[in-house]
XYZ file of C-alpha atoms in Angstrom:
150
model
C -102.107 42.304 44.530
C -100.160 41.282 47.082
C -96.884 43.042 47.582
C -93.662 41.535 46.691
C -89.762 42.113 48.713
C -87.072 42.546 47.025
C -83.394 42.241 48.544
C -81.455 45.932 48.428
C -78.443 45.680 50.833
C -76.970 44.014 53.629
C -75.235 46.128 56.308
C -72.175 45.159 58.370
C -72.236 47.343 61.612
C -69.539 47.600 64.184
C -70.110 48.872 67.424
C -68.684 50.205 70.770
C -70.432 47.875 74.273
C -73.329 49.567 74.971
C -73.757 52.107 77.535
C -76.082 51.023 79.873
C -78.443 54.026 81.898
C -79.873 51.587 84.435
C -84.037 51.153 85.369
C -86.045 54.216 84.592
C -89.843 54.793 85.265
C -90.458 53.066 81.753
C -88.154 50.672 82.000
C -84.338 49.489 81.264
C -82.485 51.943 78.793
C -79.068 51.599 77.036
C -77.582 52.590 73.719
C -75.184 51.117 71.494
C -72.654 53.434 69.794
C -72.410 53.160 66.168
C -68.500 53.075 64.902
C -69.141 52.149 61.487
C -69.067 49.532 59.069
C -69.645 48.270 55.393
C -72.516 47.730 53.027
C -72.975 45.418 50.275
C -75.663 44.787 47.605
C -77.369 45.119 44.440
C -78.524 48.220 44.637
C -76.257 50.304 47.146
C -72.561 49.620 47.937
C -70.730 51.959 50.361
C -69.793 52.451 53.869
C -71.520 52.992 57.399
C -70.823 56.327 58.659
C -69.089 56.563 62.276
C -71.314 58.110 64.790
C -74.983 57.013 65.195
C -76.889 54.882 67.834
C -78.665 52.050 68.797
C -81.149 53.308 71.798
C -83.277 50.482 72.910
C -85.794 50.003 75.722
C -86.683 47.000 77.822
C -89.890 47.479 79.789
C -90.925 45.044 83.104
C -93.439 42.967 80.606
C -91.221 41.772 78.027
C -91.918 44.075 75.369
C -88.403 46.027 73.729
C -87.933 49.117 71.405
C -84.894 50.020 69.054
C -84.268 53.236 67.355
C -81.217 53.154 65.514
C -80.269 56.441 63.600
C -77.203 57.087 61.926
C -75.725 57.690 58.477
C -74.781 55.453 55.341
C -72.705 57.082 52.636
C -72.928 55.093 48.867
C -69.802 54.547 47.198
C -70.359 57.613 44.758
C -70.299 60.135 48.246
C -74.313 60.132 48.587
C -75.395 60.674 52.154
C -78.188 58.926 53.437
C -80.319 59.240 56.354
C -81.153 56.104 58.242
C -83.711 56.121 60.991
C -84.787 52.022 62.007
C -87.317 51.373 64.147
C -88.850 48.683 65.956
C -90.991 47.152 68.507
C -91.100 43.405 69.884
C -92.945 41.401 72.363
C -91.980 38.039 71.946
C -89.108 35.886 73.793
C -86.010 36.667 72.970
C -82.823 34.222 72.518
C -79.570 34.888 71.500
C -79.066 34.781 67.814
C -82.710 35.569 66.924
C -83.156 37.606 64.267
C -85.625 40.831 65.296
C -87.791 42.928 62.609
C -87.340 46.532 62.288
C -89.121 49.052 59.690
C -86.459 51.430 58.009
C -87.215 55.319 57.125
C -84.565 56.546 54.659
C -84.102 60.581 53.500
C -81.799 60.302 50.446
C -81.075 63.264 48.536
C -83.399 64.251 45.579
C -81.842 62.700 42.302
C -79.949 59.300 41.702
C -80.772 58.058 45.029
C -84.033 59.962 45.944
C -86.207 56.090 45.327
C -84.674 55.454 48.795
C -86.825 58.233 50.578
C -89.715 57.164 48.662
C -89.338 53.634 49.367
C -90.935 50.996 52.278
C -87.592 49.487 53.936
C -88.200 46.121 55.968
C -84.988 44.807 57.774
C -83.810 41.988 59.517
C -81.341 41.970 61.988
C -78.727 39.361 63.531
C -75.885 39.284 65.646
C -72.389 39.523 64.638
C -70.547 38.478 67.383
C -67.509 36.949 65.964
C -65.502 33.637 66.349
C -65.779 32.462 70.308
C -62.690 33.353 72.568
C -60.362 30.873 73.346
C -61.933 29.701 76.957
C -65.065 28.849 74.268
C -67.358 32.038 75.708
C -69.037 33.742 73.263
C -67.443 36.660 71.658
C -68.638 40.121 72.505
C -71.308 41.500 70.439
C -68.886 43.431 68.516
C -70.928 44.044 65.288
C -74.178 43.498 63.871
C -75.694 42.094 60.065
C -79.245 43.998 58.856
C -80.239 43.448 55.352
C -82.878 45.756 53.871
C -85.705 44.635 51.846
C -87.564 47.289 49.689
C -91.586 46.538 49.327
C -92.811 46.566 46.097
């Protein structure tokens, strides 16, 4: 049987301008400081915790990598590991939406079906309204929703 996605959450994420580290033998590296944020959905309301990152990778052919890790706390105190991953190859634009797979460690009990789970997310940008001379607004937050595989 084919498997079947089901909508779990969608993430608001602020963060700080990214810190960029220049060329490196592999390629260009930066990360993104993670300053928070809120979550919203049917199965997990809460907050995202102040403090992870966004490192990501852009090599000379084209190809990117993302490893976001950082912390989401549910609205009853839960903490929950977050560790999302990906790797693309195709054109980018602005406003695309990239792919990522999501591991999650939950603690054992009420929200333990999140470390057991398969997490797909998209991701978009969050940029806010333009600025008044009509340039786009800094990237200033991100949206990811998470999708559980069933």
């Amino acid at each position: 049987q084919f498997p079947k996605i089901e909508f779990v959450w969608e993430e608001r994420v602020t963060l700080s301008p990214a810190v960029v580290l220049g060329k490196t033998a592999i390629g260009q590296r930066q990360y993104i400081p993670i300053t928070g944020g809120t979550i919203d959905g049917p199965k997990f309301k809460g907050k995202v915790v102040p403090g992870g990152w966004d490192f990501q990778l852009q090599t000379a052919s084209g190809c990117g990598s993302l490893s976001a890790d950082y912390f989401i706390q549910h609205d009853d105190g839960t903490l929950v590991h977050v560790l999302n991953e990906s790797m693309s190859c195709r054109p980018g634009a602005d406003g695309a939406r990239s792919f990522t797979h999501a591991k999650l460690e939950a603690p054992e009990g009420t929200h333990g079906w999140l470390t057991s789970g398969v997490f797909l997310t998209s991701i978009e940008l969050d940029g806010g309204p333009p600025a008044a001379d009509g340039k786009p607004a800094p990237l200033g937050a991100i949206r990811i929703k998470f999708y559980q595989v069933k």
